[in-house]
């Protein structure tokens, strides 16, 4: 069946192409014979060029055949006779469309305007699809979360301090009822994000300032791509780098001072995540610093300001909204990052502010809740939706703040 | 008309054989000129003649351009400003500059003016700084228009106001010289008229050098005019003389619109 659908779609494509070619030719032929009679350039008195008549035919043919195609899908018969009849109707109606349009072709026909309108409509349609998809995802998150909140009270989820989502698989099993207090895992997420930003914020910003203000062109040409390579490393590689190299190093270092530190810790995951988002911050900040016009720097130099005074007080002020935007984007990225924390942060939902302890994050818990054999209506799996919803709301708020800040303080340079 | 009196006959800048190179390209081929203190000196000439490049030698702004070299001698009050021991940062505090496009900093109007005094430590108290900001804005003829919105961004002003703002900003560090690089080219006629009136007032206190594409403007505001062509100084004389009876035929061609 699926394969047959492909054949039918191929026939439709051929019809559309044929419609374009046939009616375009037909316009050119008409135009040529018209030109012989009135002695002017062949397309001179045509409202639309031959191409537009072709496109118009192609669009109409496409729409008609697609409508019949969808109709066939809904009727949903099977077997060879049905398929042949379906294909036959499509081909016949397609050909009929081409011929009817062909009869309509006159120099006055405003094919160009229709084509432009079609294009506008299809662009609108595509953007609507994107918006609806987002909307659909939000709705799904919302409704599944509501189901979860039927079983676990919202307040227990948002403010509970205990997270241990193991529930009894069968009613007769004893003991585990599960605790769904999300505070520890949001605290863990926040802690790792904080460590990552402490690493990536200053380093990324300084790199951007060096590259845009101090580095010579040749240095910049080499260093910038090298830093951006960091962004191209798969996160799973960062993950085992954190687990196998950074984690043990931190542990050994701490043992040297007589502390016992687990291999999986917020610090290991956060440091590596920080390295990962350095290029995000440096690249975006570099762009906004470069967008500050040279004339403003000149104005500062002309007042007798040094390079660093100009950078700190003038260029930075102009680039600040963009830099804030870059930081918020990096924070969103850090919060949503999964692979590194799955491998390096651990799964224990400790409520702690100590970066040397193992913590867990929202993304890690979503992975943990949904991997393995699960019923899809147990609180354990539904909790993933609730976590996803809260994560989404947080990043949404971050983005809104970022946009507002950027819009409010943006300097317009033309 | 040689009986017209210049405001002062003291010389501010003495230039001897000044050449400027951008990489291998020689933009100025050895300029000799004496710029008078007080009053307005205008540089005119067709695009690419080197007048802006020459203007930027007076505050060493060419230093900020990669591959730019200046040779020859530029003396300000008898001191070589290209001397190795001279700090361009200190020079630029004495030689202010106003650019073609208004370039207020992305800060409040107040902070725009206070920027220079702050980095040079010119005031010792908030009240002193307030007074300096007000004085500078008044001198630039902008005070009445902005006194109620000093905390608002300088980039929100109109083009003409922005240009007077950057003049106020330059005045605030008490320079001796103000360089202006086509300051009115982005302004409408009304804003231009205000700017020219301001230049007229400022020339009593400062040595002003202005590059302009408008010959009418040069004739209106300047006391002396220098005509540049293809990297050479062709003629330098009283403005009156340049525009009525130039001694060089190329000057004549340019001001009558036959070249450039």
XYZ file of C-alpha atoms in Angstrom:
674
model
C 0.000 0.000 0.000
C 2.670 2.492 0.994
C 4.636 1.769 -2.123
C 1.544 2.218 -4.273
C 0.944 5.599 -2.697
C 4.432 6.600 -3.785
C 3.630 5.583 -7.381
C 0.480 7.667 -7.329
C 2.369 10.652 -5.977
C 4.930 10.204 -8.762
C 2.146 10.312 -11.358
C 0.839 13.492 -9.763
C 4.284 15.071 -9.997
C 4.467 14.138 -13.660
C 1.023 15.680 -14.259
C 2.079 18.905 -12.539
C 5.261 19.111 -14.608
C 3.366 18.301 -17.795
C 0.845 21.027 -17.018
C 3.638 23.576 -16.632
C 5.423 22.570 -19.839
C 2.313 22.151 -21.990
C 0.580 25.421 -21.148
C 3.812 27.406 -21.196
C 4.486 26.116 -24.722
C 0.931 26.828 -25.711
C 1.255 30.447 -24.530
C 4.484 30.886 -26.454
C 2.871 29.454 -29.592
C -0.163 31.737 -29.284
C 2.090 34.689 -28.679
C 4.156 33.938 -31.745
C 1.137 33.711 -34.025
C -0.278 36.888 -32.470
C 3.003 38.645 -33.107
C 2.863 37.769 -36.792
C -0.510 39.506 -37.047
C 0.200 42.722 -35.202
C 3.914 42.928 -35.888
C 4.983 43.702 -32.294
C 7.278 41.829 -29.923
C 5.733 38.460 -29.266
C 4.856 38.796 -25.544
C 4.447 42.551 -25.576
C 0.653 42.685 -25.127
C 0.431 39.743 -22.721
C -0.400 40.537 -19.131
C 1.687 37.632 -17.823
C 4.798 35.980 -19.163
C 4.556 32.377 -20.405
C 6.261 31.063 -17.245
C 3.448 32.381 -15.084
C 0.802 30.647 -17.169
C 2.860 27.480 -16.730
C 3.150 27.918 -12.965
C -0.540 28.707 -12.715
C -1.420 25.468 -14.519
C 0.999 23.510 -12.338
C -0.527 24.900 -9.151
C -4.109 24.220 -10.186
C -3.255 20.724 -11.376
C -1.413 20.035 -8.158
C -4.346 21.216 -6.034
C -6.972 19.234 -7.958
C -5.029 15.975 -8.029
C -3.995 16.349 -4.397
C -7.632 16.831 -3.388
C -8.587 13.607 -5.161
C -5.571 11.853 -3.664
C -6.669 12.849 -0.161
C -10.206 11.768 -1.028
C -8.877 8.320 -1.997
C -6.964 8.059 1.265
C -10.145 8.771 3.209
C -12.223 6.259 1.250
C -9.379 3.892 1.948
C -10.206 0.909 -0.270
C -7.650 -1.711 -1.119
C -6.844 -4.122 -3.863
C -5.753 -3.554 -7.433
C -9.139 -2.433 -8.892
C -9.453 0.303 -6.310
C -5.890 1.491 -6.882
C -6.334 1.559 -10.644
C -9.614 3.432 -10.385
C -8.015 5.899 -7.970
C -5.027 6.464 -10.251
C -7.322 6.721 -13.287
C -9.463 9.416 -11.686
C -6.354 11.356 -10.683
C -4.817 11.201 -14.150
C -8.047 12.050 -15.947
C -8.890 14.967 -13.681
C -5.319 16.194 -13.930
C -5.377 16.127 -17.707
C -8.823 17.741 -17.740
C -7.558 20.522 -15.492
C -4.615 21.188 -17.780
C -6.874 21.364 -20.840
C -9.505 23.563 -19.157
C -6.817 25.984 -18.009
C -5.387 25.842 -21.518
C -8.700 27.030 -22.952
C -8.684 29.924 -20.508
C -5.358 31.245 -21.701
C -5.691 34.727 -23.182
C -3.301 37.665 -23.252
C -5.539 39.328 -20.658
C -5.497 36.429 -18.200
C -3.793 37.611 -14.973
C -1.815 34.436 -14.304
C 1.050 36.329 -12.608
C -1.202 37.799 -9.928
C -2.711 34.386 -9.164
C 0.719 32.781 -8.932
C 1.929 35.496 -6.555
C -1.169 34.959 -4.429
C -0.622 31.181 -4.403
C 2.947 31.692 -3.268
C 1.873 34.018 -0.471
C -0.814 31.586 0.650
C 1.506 28.602 0.683
C 4.094 30.544 2.712
C 1.408 31.449 5.229
C 0.294 27.825 5.337
C 3.813 26.617 6.093
C 4.278 29.091 8.937
C 0.894 28.088 10.325
C 2.051 24.461 10.316
C 5.118 25.401 12.356
C 3.020 27.367 14.831
C 0.443 24.599 15.108
C 3.158 22.024 15.757
C 4.480 24.079 18.640
C 0.967 24.507 19.896
C 0.328 20.770 19.590
C 3.438 19.930 21.604
C 2.431 22.360 24.329
C -1.077 20.920 24.436
C 0.225 17.373 24.688
C 2.578 18.397 27.502
C -0.266 20.173 29.226
C -2.834 17.374 29.025
C -0.440 14.604 29.997
C 0.742 16.778 32.881
C -2.879 17.259 33.970
C -3.261 13.494 34.065
C -0.151 13.358 36.241
C -1.491 16.043 38.537
C -4.643 13.951 38.990
C -2.478 11.399 40.735
C 0.062 13.683 42.370
C -0.989 17.094 43.705
C 0.595 20.055 41.904
C 1.953 21.564 45.090
C 3.566 18.280 46.148
C 5.252 18.155 42.767
C 6.441 21.761 42.658
C 7.503 22.129 46.282
C 8.149 18.576 47.466
C 11.668 17.971 48.682
C 11.726 14.226 48.063
C 12.179 12.658 44.643
C 12.006 8.870 44.324
C 9.705 7.971 41.480
C 9.774 4.174 41.953
C 6.191 3.015 42.232
C 4.801 -0.427 42.759
C 4.402 -2.312 39.519
C 1.577 -4.449 40.882
C -1.067 -3.517 43.376
C -0.043 -6.271 45.769
C 3.562 -5.083 46.008
C 4.295 -3.343 49.224
C 6.310 -0.388 50.274
C 7.057 1.872 47.382
C 4.465 4.508 46.765
C 6.845 6.988 45.070
C 7.618 10.571 45.931
C 7.433 13.216 43.272
C 8.870 16.352 44.834
C 10.687 18.090 42.002
C 12.661 20.606 44.045
C 15.842 18.468 44.302
C 16.068 17.914 40.578
C 15.411 21.547 39.712
C 17.997 22.506 42.290
C 20.412 20.080 40.636
C 19.664 21.538 37.215
C 20.189 25.014 38.563
C 23.435 24.080 40.292
C 24.941 22.544 37.168
C 23.758 25.476 35.069
C 25.399 27.825 37.554
C 28.713 25.966 37.418
C 28.549 25.932 33.618
C 27.836 29.668 33.423
C 30.599 30.504 35.911
C 32.984 28.735 33.534
C 31.531 29.772 30.186
C 30.340 33.318 30.928
C 33.643 35.043 31.706
C 35.746 32.891 29.377
C 33.341 33.230 26.452
C 32.992 36.970 26.938
C 36.738 37.543 27.235
C 37.324 35.489 24.102
C 34.762 37.605 22.265
C 36.367 40.843 23.459
C 39.832 39.641 22.526
C 38.754 38.466 19.083
C 36.734 41.528 18.184
C 38.842 44.309 19.718
C 42.414 43.162 20.218
C 43.263 40.276 17.901
C 44.772 41.023 14.514
C 42.888 39.846 11.472
C 45.147 36.862 10.896
C 44.887 35.632 14.498
C 41.142 36.035 14.382
C 40.921 34.051 11.171
C 42.614 31.062 12.825
C 41.291 31.250 16.390
C 37.602 31.782 15.675
C 37.062 28.546 13.719
C 39.168 26.643 16.264
C 36.869 27.755 19.075
C 33.818 26.961 17.045
C 35.071 23.393 16.671
C 34.163 23.036 20.362
C 30.551 23.576 19.382
C 30.747 20.810 16.826
C 31.845 18.068 19.234
C 28.958 15.648 19.864
C 27.603 16.020 23.380
C 28.064 12.315 24.055
C 31.814 12.828 23.611
C 31.666 15.644 26.159
C 29.707 13.247 28.346
C 32.304 10.514 28.555
C 35.057 13.138 28.710
C 33.316 14.412 31.837
C 32.803 10.925 33.236
C 36.183 9.393 32.455
C 38.568 12.345 32.595
C 37.226 15.360 34.433
C 35.324 13.453 37.126
C 38.256 11.256 38.220
C 40.624 14.220 38.058
C 38.425 16.206 40.403
C 38.096 13.197 42.686
C 41.854 12.598 42.820
C 42.523 16.270 43.369
C 40.017 16.374 46.233
C 41.459 13.196 47.731
C 44.819 14.927 47.760
C 43.287 17.331 50.261
C 41.706 14.506 52.178
C 38.141 14.895 50.904
C 36.118 12.091 49.494
C 34.308 13.142 46.355
C 32.286 10.959 44.001
C 33.354 10.644 40.354
C 29.956 11.796 39.255
C 29.458 15.305 40.540
C 27.737 18.557 39.676
C 31.178 20.092 39.286
C 32.384 17.614 36.656
C 29.214 17.884 34.609
C 29.025 21.665 35.003
C 32.644 22.305 34.039
C 32.378 20.222 30.897
C 29.038 21.761 30.013
C 30.644 25.163 30.511
C 33.357 24.269 28.024
C 30.678 23.153 25.621
C 28.793 26.452 25.702
C 31.884 28.690 25.537
C 31.663 28.931 21.730
C 27.956 29.755 21.952
C 28.679 32.752 24.168
C 31.897 33.826 22.456
C 30.459 33.593 18.974
C 27.215 35.458 19.706
C 28.970 38.099 21.829
C 31.614 38.553 19.144
C 28.856 39.221 16.634
C 27.129 41.838 18.773
C 30.416 43.530 19.715
C 31.277 43.739 16.039
C 27.856 45.201 15.334
C 28.750 48.257 17.442
C 29.773 50.742 14.766
C 33.401 51.786 14.448
C 32.300 55.443 14.525
C 31.335 55.049 18.183
C 34.764 53.655 19.036
C 36.342 56.524 17.089
C 34.260 58.974 19.089
C 35.661 57.527 22.295
C 39.273 57.435 21.072
C 38.910 61.023 19.887
C 38.085 62.039 23.459
C 41.362 60.558 24.606
C 39.993 57.257 25.894
C 42.255 54.223 25.863
C 41.341 50.971 24.217
C 40.218 49.289 27.421
C 38.214 52.348 28.543
C 36.508 52.400 25.169
C 35.807 48.692 25.405
C 34.501 48.722 28.955
C 32.426 51.872 28.882
C 31.284 52.405 25.321
C 31.439 49.239 23.250
C 30.242 47.059 26.097
C 27.336 49.406 26.804
C 26.288 49.192 23.178
C 26.645 45.435 23.010
C 25.151 44.669 26.419
C 21.621 43.736 25.302
C 23.040 41.300 22.780
C 25.440 39.881 25.347
C 22.597 39.364 27.806
C 20.702 37.633 25.038
C 23.689 35.373 24.400
C 23.914 34.493 28.098
C 20.222 33.671 28.379
C 20.463 31.528 25.280
C 23.422 29.724 26.830
C 21.433 29.210 30.035
C 18.554 27.697 28.061
C 21.023 25.422 26.375
C 22.570 24.396 29.683
C 19.196 23.648 31.254
C 18.074 21.546 28.330
C 21.383 19.719 27.866
C 20.987 15.993 28.487
C 23.868 13.774 27.435
C 26.611 15.277 29.605
C 24.522 15.217 32.753
C 23.201 11.722 32.123
C 26.758 10.453 32.067
C 28.532 12.736 34.499
C 26.085 14.166 37.029
C 24.626 11.023 38.498
C 21.048 10.046 39.203
C 20.747 10.585 42.913
C 18.271 13.361 43.638
C 20.277 15.097 46.328
C 19.054 18.463 47.474
C 22.371 20.208 47.893
C 24.264 23.337 47.000
C 27.597 21.560 47.122
C 28.988 21.106 43.620
C 31.187 18.213 44.761
C 28.148 16.022 45.352
C 26.300 14.030 42.781
C 23.055 15.694 41.736
C 20.512 14.987 39.077
C 18.780 17.197 36.567
C 15.387 17.453 34.945
C 16.625 16.040 31.675
C 18.366 13.108 33.368
C 15.185 12.242 35.223
C 13.092 12.413 32.060
C 15.488 9.959 30.437
C 15.370 7.729 33.519
C 11.573 7.820 33.714
C 10.998 6.884 30.093
C 13.681 4.262 29.494
C 12.948 0.664 30.343
C 9.610 -1.120 30.498
C 6.910 1.181 31.728
C 3.185 1.491 31.728
C 2.338 4.708 29.984
C -0.275 5.802 32.462
C 1.634 5.285 35.668
C 2.578 8.385 37.607
C 6.197 7.488 36.954
C 5.982 7.997 33.200
C 3.497 10.832 33.397
C 5.926 12.651 35.676
C 8.165 13.074 32.626
C 5.506 15.238 30.997
C 5.170 17.384 34.083
C 8.930 17.836 34.226
C 8.981 18.632 30.522
C 6.234 21.198 31.008
C 8.056 22.979 33.824
C 11.290 22.924 31.824
C 9.450 24.378 28.860
C 7.876 27.117 30.960
C 11.275 28.046 32.409
C 12.965 28.303 29.029
C 9.962 30.198 27.691
C 10.232 32.733 30.504
C 13.980 33.036 29.893
C 13.384 33.685 26.213
C 10.705 36.270 26.918
C 13.003 38.070 29.336
C 15.826 37.914 26.814
C 13.647 39.363 24.072
C 12.290 42.125 26.291
C 15.739 43.106 27.526
C 17.154 43.101 24.029
C 14.255 45.090 22.618
C 14.164 47.614 25.412
C 17.839 48.452 25.423
C 18.727 47.840 21.821
C 20.488 50.742 20.163
C 19.472 51.198 16.596
C 22.442 51.651 14.323
C 21.563 52.135 10.685
C 40.036 92.572 0.659
C 43.291 92.133 2.551
C 42.160 94.497 5.289
C 39.892 91.810 6.800
C 41.276 91.013 10.189
C 41.795 87.425 11.256
C 40.757 86.783 14.863
C 44.347 85.946 15.672
C 47.548 85.506 13.813
C 49.137 83.001 16.179
C 49.939 79.680 14.600
C 48.481 76.563 16.260
C 49.714 73.804 13.962
C 52.825 73.855 11.810
C 53.038 71.066 9.250
C 56.165 70.339 7.242
C 56.271 67.748 4.458
C 53.461 65.621 5.966
C 52.953 62.394 4.054
C 50.385 59.709 4.881
C 50.560 56.173 3.551
C 47.875 53.499 3.674
C 49.985 50.408 3.062
C 51.729 51.165 -0.230
C 49.323 53.898 -1.216
C 50.457 57.461 -0.606
C 47.363 59.476 0.273
C 49.131 62.773 0.998
C 52.250 63.850 -0.861
C 53.982 66.213 1.531
C 51.816 68.985 2.949
C 53.213 72.261 4.309
C 50.700 74.443 6.107
C 50.371 76.728 9.123
C 46.969 76.540 10.818
C 46.124 79.669 12.810
C 44.989 79.562 16.420
C 41.416 80.776 17.025
C 39.058 81.020 14.103
C 37.906 78.468 11.575
C 40.038 76.828 8.927
C 38.153 74.923 6.239
C 39.536 72.066 4.137
C 37.776 71.671 0.808
C 38.369 69.480 -2.196
C 36.831 66.631 -4.158
C 36.234 63.183 -2.561
C 39.426 61.217 -2.045
C 41.680 64.294 -2.124
C 43.075 63.521 1.327
C 41.432 66.308 3.327
C 39.878 63.957 5.899
C 43.100 61.967 6.135
C 44.971 65.193 6.793
C 42.444 66.250 9.408
C 43.001 62.991 11.263
C 46.747 63.629 11.523
C 46.056 66.455 13.995
C 44.729 64.130 16.705
C 46.571 61.027 15.515
C 43.323 59.214 14.759
C 45.166 57.651 11.822
C 46.993 55.552 14.425
C 43.846 53.481 14.886
C 43.808 52.435 11.225
C 45.783 49.317 10.449
C 48.586 49.914 7.919
C 48.505 53.700 8.132
C 51.818 55.591 8.441
C 52.418 59.311 8.901
C 55.781 60.941 8.149
C 56.961 64.540 8.244
C 56.468 66.984 11.061
C 53.287 68.162 12.757
C 53.906 70.702 15.492
C 51.215 71.875 17.878
C 52.327 75.034 19.688
C 55.840 74.134 18.608
C 55.728 70.585 19.976
C 55.972 67.554 17.687
C 52.787 65.574 18.203
C 54.312 62.508 16.534
C 57.134 62.476 19.050
C 57.683 58.955 20.406
C 57.340 60.130 23.977
C 54.031 61.859 23.383
C 50.956 59.917 24.462
C 48.219 60.158 21.796
C 45.666 59.772 24.588
C 46.800 63.091 26.091
C 46.915 64.733 22.679
C 43.337 63.721 21.942
C 42.179 65.289 25.172
C 43.415 68.603 23.765
C 42.295 68.050 20.184
C 38.634 67.106 20.076
C 36.910 65.699 17.040
C 33.411 65.688 15.586
C 32.633 63.108 12.954
C 30.611 62.965 9.778
C 27.865 60.816 11.236
C 26.693 61.815 14.711
C 28.088 59.130 17.002
C 26.638 59.557 20.484
C 27.542 56.739 22.844
C 24.782 54.292 23.758
C 24.451 56.026 27.118
C 22.308 58.746 28.628
C 22.763 62.329 27.459
C 24.388 63.133 30.793
C 26.803 60.213 30.599
C 27.714 61.099 27.033
C 29.001 64.472 28.220
C 30.433 63.159 31.480
C 32.383 60.391 29.737
C 35.450 62.483 28.841
C 35.699 64.355 32.151
C 35.378 61.060 34.013
C 38.122 59.193 32.175
C 40.459 62.175 32.484
C 39.498 62.868 36.103
C 38.643 66.498 35.407
C 36.140 66.937 38.218
C 36.330 66.009 41.848
C 32.680 65.994 42.861
C 29.272 65.200 41.505
C 28.260 68.850 41.723
C 31.304 69.899 39.738
C 30.548 67.303 37.086
C 26.914 68.428 36.925
C 28.085 71.979 36.394
C 30.528 70.929 33.683
C 27.842 68.939 31.876
C 25.495 71.911 31.977
C 28.193 74.330 30.825
C 29.158 72.094 27.898
C 25.560 71.597 26.822
C 24.895 75.319 27.084
C 27.934 76.123 25.012
C 26.784 73.663 22.369
C 23.356 75.307 22.375
C 21.621 72.111 23.433
C 20.874 72.730 27.107
C 17.365 74.123 26.719
C 16.340 71.230 24.501
C 17.614 68.426 26.742
C 17.741 69.754 30.307
C 14.625 67.798 31.285
C 15.783 64.507 29.833
C 19.425 64.179 30.730
C 18.841 60.601 31.827
C 17.440 59.528 28.458
C 19.610 57.904 25.829
C 21.665 60.190 23.614
C 20.827 58.037 20.621
C 17.174 59.058 20.895
C 17.891 62.655 19.876
C 17.425 63.968 16.354
C 20.408 64.022 14.002
C 21.096 67.724 14.515
C 20.767 67.401 18.287
C 23.068 64.389 18.260
C 25.697 66.352 16.367
C 25.500 69.198 18.888
C 25.627 66.579 21.655
C 28.928 65.214 20.382
C 30.256 68.776 20.096
C 29.259 69.321 23.732
C 30.980 66.037 24.538
C 34.163 67.264 22.877
C 33.974 70.665 24.622
C 33.562 69.006 28.021
C 37.223 67.946 28.151
C 38.291 71.583 27.452
C 40.214 70.989 24.250
C 42.196 73.715 22.491
C 41.279 72.481 19.045
C 38.098 70.990 17.583
C 38.370 69.001 14.359
C 35.171 68.573 12.382
C 34.927 66.026 9.603
C 31.966 67.022 7.402
C 29.842 67.624 10.498
C 26.753 68.750 8.582
C 26.646 66.140 5.844
C 24.001 64.067 7.629
C 21.901 67.056 8.707
C 18.959 68.901 7.193
C 19.261 72.629 6.351
C 17.760 73.847 9.637
C 20.044 71.681 11.754
C 22.946 72.759 9.551
C 22.152 76.424 10.152
C 22.147 75.840 13.927
C 25.424 73.966 13.689
C 27.027 76.776 11.706
C 25.829 79.354 14.195
C 27.413 77.231 16.909
C 30.710 77.041 15.026
C 30.612 80.819 14.737
C 30.380 81.144 18.514
C 32.946 78.479 19.281
C 35.644 79.991 17.107
C 36.172 82.723 19.700
C 37.533 80.119 22.109
C 38.842 77.262 20.023
C 40.912 76.575 16.967
C 38.449 74.881 14.648
C 39.389 72.917 11.556
C 36.469 71.791 9.432
C 36.377 69.477 6.435
C 33.394 70.175 4.244
C 31.994 69.209 0.885
C 29.814 72.266 0.774
C 31.690 75.243 -0.617
C 28.901 77.494 0.515
C 29.431 76.229 4.040
C 33.180 76.813 3.836
C 32.499 80.348 2.603
C 29.973 80.964 5.403
C 31.844 79.632 8.422
C 35.572 79.760 7.765
C 38.202 82.459 8.026
C 40.792 80.543 6.050
C 40.325 77.878 3.419
C 42.693 75.195 2.144
C 41.993 73.502 -1.185
C 43.234 69.923 -1.561
C 43.417 67.984 -4.785
C 44.750 64.436 -5.335
C 46.738 64.395 -2.100
C 48.303 67.842 -2.564
C 47.559 71.145 -0.914
C 46.864 73.393 -3.904
C 46.059 76.664 -2.251
C 45.675 78.034 1.263
C 44.527 81.568 1.885
C 41.867 83.762 3.424
C 38.440 82.347 2.602
C 37.398 85.625 1.051
C 40.289 85.448 -1.379
C 39.879 81.756 -2.233
C 36.260 82.264 -3.202
C 36.626 85.547 -5.066
C 40.087 85.598 -6.508
C 41.938 82.276 -6.207
C 45.490 82.344 -7.456
C 45.502 78.773 -8.739
C 43.444 77.800 -11.786
C 42.554 74.383 -10.285
C 41.051 76.098 -7.255
C 39.123 78.309 -9.620
C 37.850 75.253 -11.537
C 36.749 73.501 -8.355
C 34.913 76.378 -6.707
C 33.145 77.269 -9.919
C 32.066 73.644 -10.336
C 34.138 72.709 -13.373
C 35.963 69.902 -11.526
C 35.256 67.769 -8.489
